[in-house]
Amino acid sequence: MVFTARGRPSSSLRFQVQSQGLAGSPGRRARSRQRGQNGRVLWGPRSWEAASGSSPRRMGCGHSRLSCCKPPKKRCQGPDQPPKPELQELGPLNGDTATTVHLCASEEAGQHQKALTRILQQHEEDKKKWAQKVEKERELELGEKLNEQRRVLEGEHAEALRVLQASHEQDKEALTHSFQEAKAALQETTDRLTAQLEAFQAKVKRVEESILSQDYKKHIQEYGSPSQFWEQELESLHFVIEMKNERIHELDKRLILMETVKEKNLLLEEKITTLQQENEDLHARGRNQMAVSRQLSEDLLLAREALEKESQLRRQLQQEKEQLLYRVLGADASPAFPLASLTPTEVSYLAT
């Protein structure tokens, strides 16, 4: 049996009711019941007049013109006349129809409730999928932003390191150039001093030779030809003088070398001090860069934890909201509620 949205029976129900005994009209059923056993009509206009003993009425009289225009009198039932049988038959039929309509309305309400539950479940699944998708997109976006920041910081770090290396190379080249210039100047000074020393030594030698020759000649003039003893003494003196001269030359060379080494050591100490300062600066900058990198890593971890907490909180709030909405819709749902008028779009709008 099919019912419409307003609770009225459809054409199939009317056809079934007519097939159960309502196919004929009430007048036809009344006329069928007015016939007796012998086929005569028991209830009718003429038979009722015959039974009551009244004279048969005519439509009019020849002596009265208004008698033909008088309205017919209303037929009324006698006090002992039984009620119409069609009303007695329609009573239980109306009760059965109301019960059937009520049952069908209950079934329709149950079907609508099931459809609404299925729509809400589908909507909840869709919302969960969209929430997961949005969360993944946010995580990807945050990861891309953090990667972009990391790339920017790495680029800045590489640029700063390149600048430091370039400045270090420039300082190194400048120090090397100044060292070469100082070395060349020292070499020139050393050569000049060596030449002066050699000239001085030659002069001293000449003076010594002249003094020795003068003494020797004077001795020969005073004492005549020298003896063998004096010749040995002179040879020993010449040997001692030569040894002393060699010793003096060695000491002079050592002194010059020591002065040169001392100057080189001073330059190297200055260079070492400068390089140590630059190295300390580079280490400090490297430590700063490492601290910045660690801070960024900690910020990344904190941001991820905050994102996870926020996503969990949003999921929890969404679940609570959907549960409350489901409870509200389940409490408000009734057979009189126009569930057929709700569309999936409206249900999703209510859920959101």
mmCIF file of C-alpha atoms in Angstrom:
data_model
loop_
_atom_site.group_PDB
_atom_site.id
_atom_site.type_symbol
_atom_site.label_atom_id
_atom_site.label_comp_id
_atom_site.label_asym_id
_atom_site.label_seq_id
_atom_site.Cartn_x
_atom_site.Cartn_y
_atom_site.Cartn_z
ATOM 1 C CA MET A 1 0.000 0.000 0.000
ATOM 2 C CA VAL A 2 1.429 3.404 -1.029
ATOM 3 C CA PHE A 3 0.929 6.709 0.815
ATOM 4 C CA THR A 4 1.722 10.206 -0.248
ATOM 5 C CA ALA A 5 3.829 12.725 1.759
ATOM 6 C CA ARG A 6 0.676 14.245 3.383
ATOM 7 C CA GLY A 7 -0.723 10.964 4.637
ATOM 8 C CA ARG A 8 -3.460 10.543 1.997
ATOM 9 C CA PRO A 9 -4.015 7.130 0.415
ATOM 10 C CA SER A 10 -3.005 6.849 -3.174
ATOM 11 C CA SER A 11 -5.097 5.736 -6.113
ATOM 12 C CA SER A 12 -4.097 2.105 -5.509
ATOM 13 C CA LEU A 13 -5.510 2.311 -1.963
ATOM 14 C CA ARG A 14 -8.759 3.796 -3.264
ATOM 15 C CA PHE A 15 -9.008 1.031 -5.836
ATOM 16 C CA GLN A 16 -8.464 -1.582 -3.110
ATOM 17 C CA VAL A 17 -11.106 -0.005 -0.891
ATOM 18 C CA GLN A 18 -13.555 0.041 -3.775
ATOM 19 C CA SER A 19 -12.768 -3.588 -4.508
ATOM 20 C CA GLN A 20 -13.566 -4.523 -0.877
ATOM 21 C CA GLY A 21 -17.223 -3.445 -1.150
ATOM 22 C CA LEU A 22 -17.299 0.228 -2.058
ATOM 23 C CA ALA A 23 -17.429 -0.194 -5.811
ATOM 24 C CA GLY A 24 -21.124 0.706 -6.009
ATOM 25 C CA SER A 25 -22.646 3.991 -5.024
ATOM 26 C CA PRO A 26 -24.732 4.313 -1.806
ATOM 27 C CA GLY A 27 -27.940 4.805 -3.788
ATOM 28 C CA ARG A 28 -27.345 1.659 -5.765
ATOM 29 C CA ARG A 29 -26.660 -0.352 -2.576
ATOM 30 C CA ALA A 30 -29.774 1.115 -0.989
ATOM 31 C CA ARG A 31 -31.876 0.166 -4.001
ATOM 32 C CA SER A 32 -30.398 -3.320 -3.958
ATOM 33 C CA ARG A 33 -31.339 -3.748 -0.299
ATOM 34 C CA GLN A 34 -34.901 -2.444 -0.882
ATOM 35 C CA ARG A 35 -35.798 -5.538 -2.837
ATOM 36 C CA GLY A 36 -37.389 -8.364 -0.941
ATOM 37 C CA GLN A 37 -37.531 -12.048 -1.486
ATOM 38 C CA ASN A 38 -39.962 -11.796 -4.331
ATOM 39 C CA GLY A 39 -37.897 -9.157 -6.121
ATOM 40 C CA ARG A 40 -40.222 -6.299 -5.198
ATOM 41 C CA VAL A 41 -38.796 -3.018 -4.082
ATOM 42 C CA LEU A 42 -39.361 -2.630 -0.322
ATOM 43 C CA TRP A 43 -38.040 0.850 0.170
ATOM 44 C CA GLY A 44 -38.702 3.551 -2.338
ATOM 45 C CA PRO A 45 -40.955 6.448 -2.977
ATOM 46 C CA ARG A 46 -43.968 4.450 -4.037
ATOM 47 C CA SER A 47 -43.553 1.558 -1.648
ATOM 48 C CA TRP A 48 -43.144 3.877 1.325
ATOM 49 C CA GLU A 49 -46.390 5.629 0.472
ATOM 50 C CA ALA A 50 -48.159 2.302 0.098
ATOM 51 C CA ALA A 51 -46.828 1.107 3.445
ATOM 52 C CA SER A 52 -47.798 4.263 5.272
ATOM 53 C CA GLY A 53 -51.354 4.097 3.892
ATOM 54 C CA SER A 54 -51.296 7.542 2.377
ATOM 55 C CA SER A 55 -52.765 8.263 -0.991
ATOM 56 C CA PRO A 56 -50.426 8.468 -3.906
ATOM 57 C CA ARG A 57 -49.300 11.946 -4.685
ATOM 58 C CA ARG A 58 -49.450 13.431 -8.069
ATOM 59 C CA MET A 59 -47.143 15.926 -9.570
ATOM 60 C CA GLY A 60 -49.962 18.493 -9.778
ATOM 61 C CA CYS A 61 -53.670 19.152 -9.990
ATOM 62 C CA GLY A 62 -55.727 20.397 -12.924
ATOM 63 C CA HIS A 63 -57.370 23.030 -10.769
ATOM 64 C CA SER A 64 -54.123 24.393 -9.286
ATOM 65 C CA ARG A 65 -51.390 25.922 -11.342
ATOM 66 C CA LEU A 66 -48.973 26.288 -8.449
ATOM 67 C CA SER A 67 -49.110 22.629 -7.544
ATOM 68 C CA CYS A 68 -46.751 21.783 -10.376
ATOM 69 C CA CYS A 69 -44.215 24.326 -9.180
ATOM 70 C CA LYS A 70 -44.192 23.283 -5.541
ATOM 71 C CA PRO A 71 -40.914 21.779 -4.414
ATOM 72 C CA PRO A 72 -40.988 18.157 -3.480
ATOM 73 C CA LYS A 73 -41.209 17.373 0.174
ATOM 74 C CA LYS A 74 -38.157 16.053 1.945
ATOM 75 C CA ARG A 75 -38.107 12.432 2.661
ATOM 76 C CA CYS A 76 -37.593 11.667 6.300
ATOM 77 C CA GLN A 77 -37.148 8.336 7.932
ATOM 78 C CA GLY A 78 -39.477 7.060 10.502
ATOM 79 C CA PRO A 79 -38.536 6.643 14.118
ATOM 80 C CA ASP A 80 -38.305 2.901 13.812
ATOM 81 C CA GLN A 81 -36.413 2.978 10.536
ATOM 82 C CA PRO A 82 -32.965 1.253 10.808
ATOM 83 C CA PRO A 83 -29.766 3.239 10.075
ATOM 84 C CA LYS A 84 -28.315 3.106 6.683
ATOM 85 C CA PRO A 85 -26.144 0.046 6.176
ATOM 86 C CA GLU A 86 -23.474 1.886 4.190
ATOM 87 C CA LEU A 87 -22.662 4.072 7.222
ATOM 88 C CA GLN A 88 -22.337 0.967 9.367
ATOM 89 C CA GLU A 89 -19.957 -0.560 6.841
ATOM 90 C CA LEU A 90 -17.822 2.602 6.433
ATOM 91 C CA GLY A 91 -17.162 2.810 10.225
ATOM 92 C CA PRO A 92 -14.786 -0.198 10.532
ATOM 93 C CA LEU A 93 -13.393 0.565 7.101
ATOM 94 C CA ASN A 94 -12.402 4.083 8.225
ATOM 95 C CA GLY A 95 -10.790 2.624 11.387
ATOM 96 C CA ASP A 96 -8.757 0.113 9.341
ATOM 97 C CA THR A 97 -7.737 2.855 6.925
ATOM 98 C CA ALA A 98 -6.551 5.113 9.789
ATOM 99 C CA THR A 99 -4.565 2.234 11.325
ATOM 100 C CA THR A 100 -2.998 1.435 7.969
ATOM 101 C CA VAL A 101 -2.197 5.112 7.370
ATOM 102 C CA HIS A 102 -0.624 5.361 10.821
ATOM 103 C CA LEU A 103 1.499 2.241 10.241
ATOM 104 C CA CYS A 104 2.597 3.464 6.823
ATOM 105 C CA ALA A 105 3.447 6.873 8.278
ATOM 106 C CA SER A 106 5.536 5.134 10.973
ATOM 107 C CA GLU A 107 7.326 3.055 8.332
ATOM 108 C CA GLU A 108 7.917 6.163 6.235
ATOM 109 C CA ALA A 109 9.279 8.028 9.286
ATOM 110 C CA GLY A 110 11.618 5.095 10.003
ATOM 111 C CA GLN A 111 12.832 5.088 6.404
ATOM 112 C CA HIS A 112 13.393 8.843 6.531
ATOM 113 C CA GLN A 113 15.251 8.462 9.837
ATOM 114 C CA LYS A 114 17.476 5.763 8.302
ATOM 115 C CA ALA A 115 18.111 7.959 5.259
ATOM 116 C CA LEU A 116 18.964 10.911 7.515
ATOM 117 C CA THR A 117 21.317 8.721 9.587
ATOM 118 C CA ARG A 118 23.012 7.460 6.424
ATOM 119 C CA ILE A 119 23.354 11.041 5.115
ATOM 120 C CA LEU A 120 24.829 12.184 8.453
ATOM 121 C CA GLN A 121 27.293 9.279 8.451
ATOM 122 C CA GLN A 122 28.322 10.074 4.882
ATOM 123 C CA HIS A 123 28.662 13.729 5.807
ATOM 124 C CA GLU A 124 30.780 12.833 8.849
ATOM 125 C CA GLU A 125 33.063 10.660 6.715
ATOM 126 C CA ASP A 126 33.362 13.440 4.137
ATOM 127 C CA LYS A 127 34.186 15.966 6.849
ATOM 128 C CA LYS A 128 36.814 13.650 8.312
ATOM 129 C CA LYS A 129 38.352 13.185 4.871
ATOM 130 C CA TRP A 130 38.343 16.934 4.245
ATOM 131 C CA ALA A 131 39.816 17.590 7.705
ATOM 132 C CA GLN A 132 42.598 15.077 7.055
ATOM 133 C CA LYS A 133 43.201 16.598 3.640
ATOM 134 C CA VAL A 134 43.329 20.127 5.082
ATOM 135 C CA GLU A 135 45.660 18.957 7.845
ATOM 136 C CA LYS A 136 47.971 17.298 5.319
ATOM 137 C CA GLU A 137 47.924 20.415 3.157
ATOM 138 C CA ARG A 138 48.754 22.581 6.173
ATOM 139 C CA GLU A 139 51.571 20.243 7.183
ATOM 140 C CA LEU A 140 52.933 20.304 3.637
ATOM 141 C CA GLU A 141 52.632 24.094 3.512
ATOM 142 C CA LEU A 142 54.385 24.449 6.874
ATOM 143 C CA GLY A 143 57.097 22.018 5.767
ATOM 144 C CA GLU A 144 57.565 23.982 2.544
ATOM 145 C CA LYS A 145 57.805 27.245 4.491
ATOM 146 C CA LEU A 146 60.323 25.764 6.909
ATOM 147 C CA ASN A 147 62.327 24.286 4.044
ATOM 148 C CA GLU A 148 62.252 27.654 2.314
ATOM 149 C CA GLN A 149 63.473 29.351 5.505
ATOM 150 C CA ARG A 150 66.163 26.711 5.893
ATOM 151 C CA ARG A 151 67.266 27.218 2.282
ATOM 152 C CA VAL A 152 67.321 30.987 2.783
ATOM 153 C CA LEU A 153 69.377 30.636 5.973
ATOM 154 C CA GLU A 154 71.714 28.177 4.288
ATOM 155 C CA GLY A 155 72.130 30.603 1.401
ATOM 156 C CA GLU A 156 72.821 33.468 3.816
ATOM 157 C CA HIS A 157 75.252 31.284 5.740
ATOM 158 C CA ALA A 158 77.003 30.235 2.522
ATOM 159 C CA GLU A 159 77.133 33.859 1.365
ATOM 160 C CA ALA A 160 78.559 35.000 4.719
ATOM 161 C CA LEU A 161 81.078 32.156 4.645
ATOM 162 C CA ARG A 162 82.053 33.054 1.098
ATOM 163 C CA VAL A 163 82.520 36.691 2.080
ATOM 164 C CA LEU A 164 84.615 35.657 5.070
ATOM 165 C CA GLN A 165 86.725 33.346 2.940
ATOM 166 C CA ALA A 166 87.200 36.082 0.343
ATOM 167 C CA SER A 167 88.228 38.597 3.022
ATOM 168 C CA HIS A 168 90.514 35.975 4.551
ATOM 169 C CA GLU A 169 92.117 35.306 1.175
ATOM 170 C CA GLN A 170 92.562 39.037 0.608
ATOM 171 C CA ASP A 171 94.161 39.464 4.024
ATOM 172 C CA LYS A 172 96.338 36.453 3.384
ATOM 173 C CA GLU A 173 97.460 37.828 0.017
ATOM 174 C CA ALA A 174 98.117 41.234 1.576
ATOM 175 C CA LEU A 175 100.162 39.651 4.364
ATOM 176 C CA THR A 176 102.050 37.493 1.880
ATOM 177 C CA HIS A 177 102.798 40.529 -0.273
ATOM 178 C CA SER A 178 103.955 42.551 2.730
ATOM 179 C CA PHE A 179 106.054 39.604 3.886
ATOM 180 C CA GLN A 180 107.696 39.320 0.479
ATOM 181 C CA GLU A 181 108.388 43.046 0.459
ATOM 182 C CA ALA A 182 109.843 42.924 3.963
ATOM 183 C CA LYS A 183 111.890 39.891 3.016
ATOM 184 C CA ALA A 184 113.233 41.643 -0.070
ATOM 185 C CA ALA A 185 114.053 44.742 1.984
ATOM 186 C CA LEU A 186 115.827 42.628 4.602
ATOM 187 C CA GLN A 187 117.713 40.798 1.897
ATOM 188 C CA GLU A 188 118.878 44.092 0.459
ATOM 189 C CA THR A 189 119.911 45.303 3.910
ATOM 190 C CA THR A 190 121.718 42.029 4.556
ATOM 191 C CA ASP A 191 123.552 42.228 1.242
ATOM 192 C CA ARG A 192 124.533 45.814 1.912
ATOM 193 C CA LEU A 193 125.775 45.024 5.401
ATOM 194 C CA THR A 194 127.606 41.973 4.127
ATOM 195 C CA ALA A 195 129.330 44.069 1.485
ATOM 196 C CA GLN A 196 130.254 46.654 4.088
ATOM 197 C CA LEU A 197 131.571 43.932 6.393
ATOM 198 C CA GLU A 198 133.635 42.401 3.643
ATOM 199 C CA ALA A 199 135.062 45.789 2.783
ATOM 200 C CA PHE A 200 135.832 46.424 6.434
ATOM 201 C CA GLN A 201 137.457 43.021 6.799
ATOM 202 C CA ALA A 202 139.554 43.604 3.702
ATOM 203 C CA LYS A 203 140.616 46.942 5.078
ATOM 204 C CA VAL A 204 141.505 45.378 8.433
ATOM 205 C CA LYS A 205 143.438 42.683 6.698
ATOM 206 C CA ARG A 206 145.349 45.166 4.687
ATOM 207 C CA VAL A 207 146.068 47.151 7.803
ATOM 208 C CA GLU A 208 147.242 44.065 9.616
ATOM 209 C CA GLU A 209 149.384 43.013 6.721
ATOM 210 C CA SER A 210 150.862 46.445 6.509
ATOM 211 C CA ILE A 211 151.541 46.498 10.236
ATOM 212 C CA LEU A 212 153.103 43.050 10.179
ATOM 213 C CA SER A 213 155.195 43.874 7.160
ATOM 214 C CA GLN A 214 156.336 47.080 8.781
ATOM 215 C CA ASP A 215 157.244 45.312 12.011
ATOM 216 C CA TYR A 216 158.961 42.577 10.117
ATOM 217 C CA LYS A 217 160.974 44.989 8.064
ATOM 218 C CA LYS A 218 161.818 47.015 11.152
ATOM 219 C CA HIS A 219 162.914 43.910 12.945
ATOM 220 C CA ILE A 220 165.098 42.902 10.034
ATOM 221 C CA GLN A 221 166.626 46.334 9.927
ATOM 222 C CA GLU A 222 167.296 46.310 13.656
ATOM 223 C CA TYR A 223 168.404 42.745 14.213
ATOM 224 C CA GLY A 224 169.505 41.716 10.801
ATOM 225 C CA SER A 225 168.304 38.476 9.295
ATOM 226 C CA PRO A 226 165.742 36.801 11.509
ATOM 227 C CA SER A 227 166.430 33.504 12.979
ATOM 228 C CA GLN A 228 164.351 30.414 12.685
ATOM 229 C CA PHE A 229 162.657 31.132 16.032
ATOM 230 C CA TRP A 230 161.257 34.381 14.835
ATOM 231 C CA GLU A 231 160.040 32.832 11.674
ATOM 232 C CA GLN A 232 158.067 30.256 13.650
ATOM 233 C CA GLU A 233 156.669 32.952 15.890
ATOM 234 C CA LEU A 234 155.552 34.929 12.937
ATOM 235 C CA GLU A 235 153.896 31.907 11.375
ATOM 236 C CA SER A 236 152.086 31.128 14.621
ATOM 237 C CA LEU A 237 150.927 34.700 14.924
ATOM 238 C CA HIS A 238 149.675 34.654 11.357
ATOM 239 C CA PHE A 239 147.803 31.437 12.075
ATOM 240 C CA VAL A 240 146.228 32.843 15.249
ATOM 241 C CA ILE A 241 145.238 35.997 13.449
ATOM 242 C CA GLU A 242 143.644 34.030 10.652
ATOM 243 C CA MET A 243 141.734 31.902 13.170
ATOM 244 C CA LYS A 244 140.526 34.994 14.996
ATOM 245 C CA ASN A 245 139.429 36.528 11.720
ATOM 246 C CA GLU A 246 137.506 33.412 10.777
ATOM 247 C CA ARG A 247 135.902 33.361 14.218
ATOM 248 C CA ILE A 248 134.934 36.975 13.850
ATOM 249 C CA HIS A 249 133.458 36.284 10.417
ATOM 250 C CA GLU A 250 131.436 33.388 11.806
ATOM 251 C CA LEU A 251 130.161 35.461 14.704
ATOM 252 C CA ASP A 252 129.203 38.261 12.348
ATOM 253 C CA LYS A 253 127.307 35.844 10.150
ATOM 254 C CA ARG A 254 125.552 34.360 13.176
ATOM 255 C CA LEU A 255 124.653 37.804 14.390
ATOM 256 C CA ILE A 256 123.233 38.756 11.028
ATOM 257 C CA LEU A 257 121.312 35.485 10.806
ATOM 258 C CA MET A 258 119.981 35.933 14.320
ATOM 259 C CA GLU A 259 118.814 39.444 13.527
ATOM 260 C CA THR A 260 117.162 38.210 10.354
ATOM 261 C CA VAL A 261 115.527 35.305 12.185
ATOM 262 C CA LYS A 262 114.418 37.646 14.929
ATOM 263 C CA GLU A 263 112.770 39.979 12.442
ATOM 264 C CA LYS A 264 111.176 37.041 10.676
ATOM 265 C CA ASN A 265 109.934 35.711 13.995
ATOM 266 C CA LEU A 266 108.430 39.082 14.838
ATOM 267 C CA LEU A 267 106.667 39.204 11.490
ATOM 268 C CA LEU A 268 105.494 35.635 11.863
ATOM 269 C CA GLU A 269 104.254 36.342 15.386
ATOM 270 C CA GLU A 270 102.287 39.314 14.115
ATOM 271 C CA LYS A 271 100.898 37.212 11.301
ATOM 272 C CA ILE A 272 100.034 34.383 13.700
ATOM 273 C CA THR A 273 98.283 36.839 16.012
ATOM 274 C CA THR A 274 96.282 38.240 13.104
ATOM 275 C CA LEU A 275 95.377 34.781 11.854
ATOM 276 C CA GLN A 276 94.389 33.687 15.359
ATOM 277 C CA GLN A 277 92.093 36.674 15.674
ATOM 278 C CA GLU A 278 90.556 35.919 12.288
ATOM 279 C CA ASN A 279 90.213 32.267 13.242
ATOM 280 C CA GLU A 280 88.498 33.234 16.492
ATOM 281 C CA ASP A 281 86.173 35.527 14.560
ATOM 282 C CA LEU A 282 85.360 32.722 12.148
ATOM 283 C CA HIS A 283 84.760 30.312 15.034
ATOM 284 C CA ALA A 284 82.495 32.846 16.730
ATOM 285 C CA ARG A 285 80.528 33.354 13.535
ATOM 286 C CA GLY A 286 80.324 29.608 13.029
ATOM 287 C CA ARG A 287 79.047 29.180 16.600
ATOM 288 C CA ASN A 288 76.482 31.913 15.988
ATOM 289 C CA GLN A 289 75.364 30.199 12.796
ATOM 290 C CA MET A 290 75.109 26.870 14.625
ATOM 291 C CA ALA A 291 73.087 28.516 17.402
ATOM 292 C CA VAL A 292 70.772 30.046 14.809
ATOM 293 C CA SER A 293 70.415 26.650 13.102
ATOM 294 C CA ARG A 294 69.635 24.952 16.426
ATOM 295 C CA GLN A 295 67.128 27.677 17.262
ATOM 296 C CA LEU A 296 65.454 27.207 13.888
ATOM 297 C CA SER A 297 65.367 23.440 14.411
ATOM 298 C CA GLU A 298 63.795 23.922 17.847
ATOM 299 C CA ASP A 299 61.285 26.377 16.363
ATOM 300 C CA LEU A 300 60.482 23.810 13.671
ATOM 301 C CA LEU A 301 59.902 21.092 16.266
ATOM 302 C CA LEU A 302 57.767 23.425 18.393
ATOM 303 C CA ALA A 303 55.768 24.448 15.325
ATOM 304 C CA ARG A 304 55.182 20.801 14.413
ATOM 305 C CA GLU A 305 54.111 19.967 17.978
ATOM 306 C CA ALA A 306 51.777 22.977 18.027
ATOM 307 C CA LEU A 307 50.356 21.921 14.662
ATOM 308 C CA GLU A 308 49.771 18.374 15.907
ATOM 309 C CA LYS A 309 48.097 19.652 19.078
ATOM 310 C CA GLU A 310 45.939 22.036 17.084
ATOM 311 C CA SER A 311 44.934 19.301 14.654
ATOM 312 C CA GLN A 312 44.063 16.948 17.531
ATOM 313 C CA LEU A 313 42.055 19.685 19.230
ATOM 314 C CA ARG A 314 40.243 20.467 15.991
ATOM 315 C CA ARG A 315 39.429 16.803 15.438
ATOM 316 C CA GLN A 316 38.163 16.504 19.012
ATOM 317 C CA LEU A 317 36.039 19.647 18.681
ATOM 318 C CA GLN A 318 34.733 18.447 15.313
ATOM 319 C CA GLN A 319 33.765 15.087 16.792
ATOM 320 C CA GLU A 320 32.026 16.750 19.736
ATOM 321 C CA LYS A 321 30.225 19.122 17.389
ATOM 322 C CA GLU A 322 29.082 16.273 15.150
ATOM 323 C CA GLN A 323 27.944 14.243 18.175
ATOM 324 C CA LEU A 324 25.961 17.179 19.536
ATOM 325 C CA LEU A 325 24.451 17.847 16.118
ATOM 326 C CA TYR A 326 23.559 14.181 15.713
ATOM 327 C CA ARG A 327 21.951 14.149 19.156
ATOM 328 C CA VAL A 328 20.001 17.323 18.411
ATOM 329 C CA LEU A 329 18.792 16.000 15.077
ATOM 330 C CA GLY A 330 17.963 12.612 16.620
ATOM 331 C CA ALA A 331 16.005 14.264 19.463
ATOM 332 C CA ASP A 332 14.101 16.586 17.149
ATOM 333 C CA ALA A 333 13.290 13.891 14.566
ATOM 334 C CA SER A 334 9.572 12.809 14.635
ATOM 335 C CA PRO A 335 6.972 11.537 12.108
ATOM 336 C CA ALA A 336 5.533 15.034 11.871
ATOM 337 C CA PHE A 337 8.984 16.463 11.048
ATOM 338 C CA PRO A 338 9.198 17.213 7.273
ATOM 339 C CA LEU A 339 12.158 14.924 6.634
ATOM 340 C CA ALA A 340 11.280 14.543 2.957
ATOM 341 C CA SER A 341 11.868 18.249 2.411
ATOM 342 C CA LEU A 342 15.500 18.039 3.646
ATOM 343 C CA THR A 343 18.075 17.665 0.938
ATOM 344 C CA PRO A 344 21.683 16.431 1.357
ATOM 345 C CA THR A 345 22.857 20.015 0.829
ATOM 346 C CA GLU A 346 20.701 21.246 3.720
ATOM 347 C CA VAL A 347 21.889 18.379 5.929
ATOM 348 C CA SER A 348 25.508 19.207 5.193
ATOM 349 C CA TYR A 349 24.752 22.875 5.872
ATOM 350 C CA LEU A 350 23.218 21.949 9.231
ATOM 351 C CA ALA A 351 26.206 19.737 10.040
ATOM 352 C CA THR A 352 28.626 22.528 9.313
#
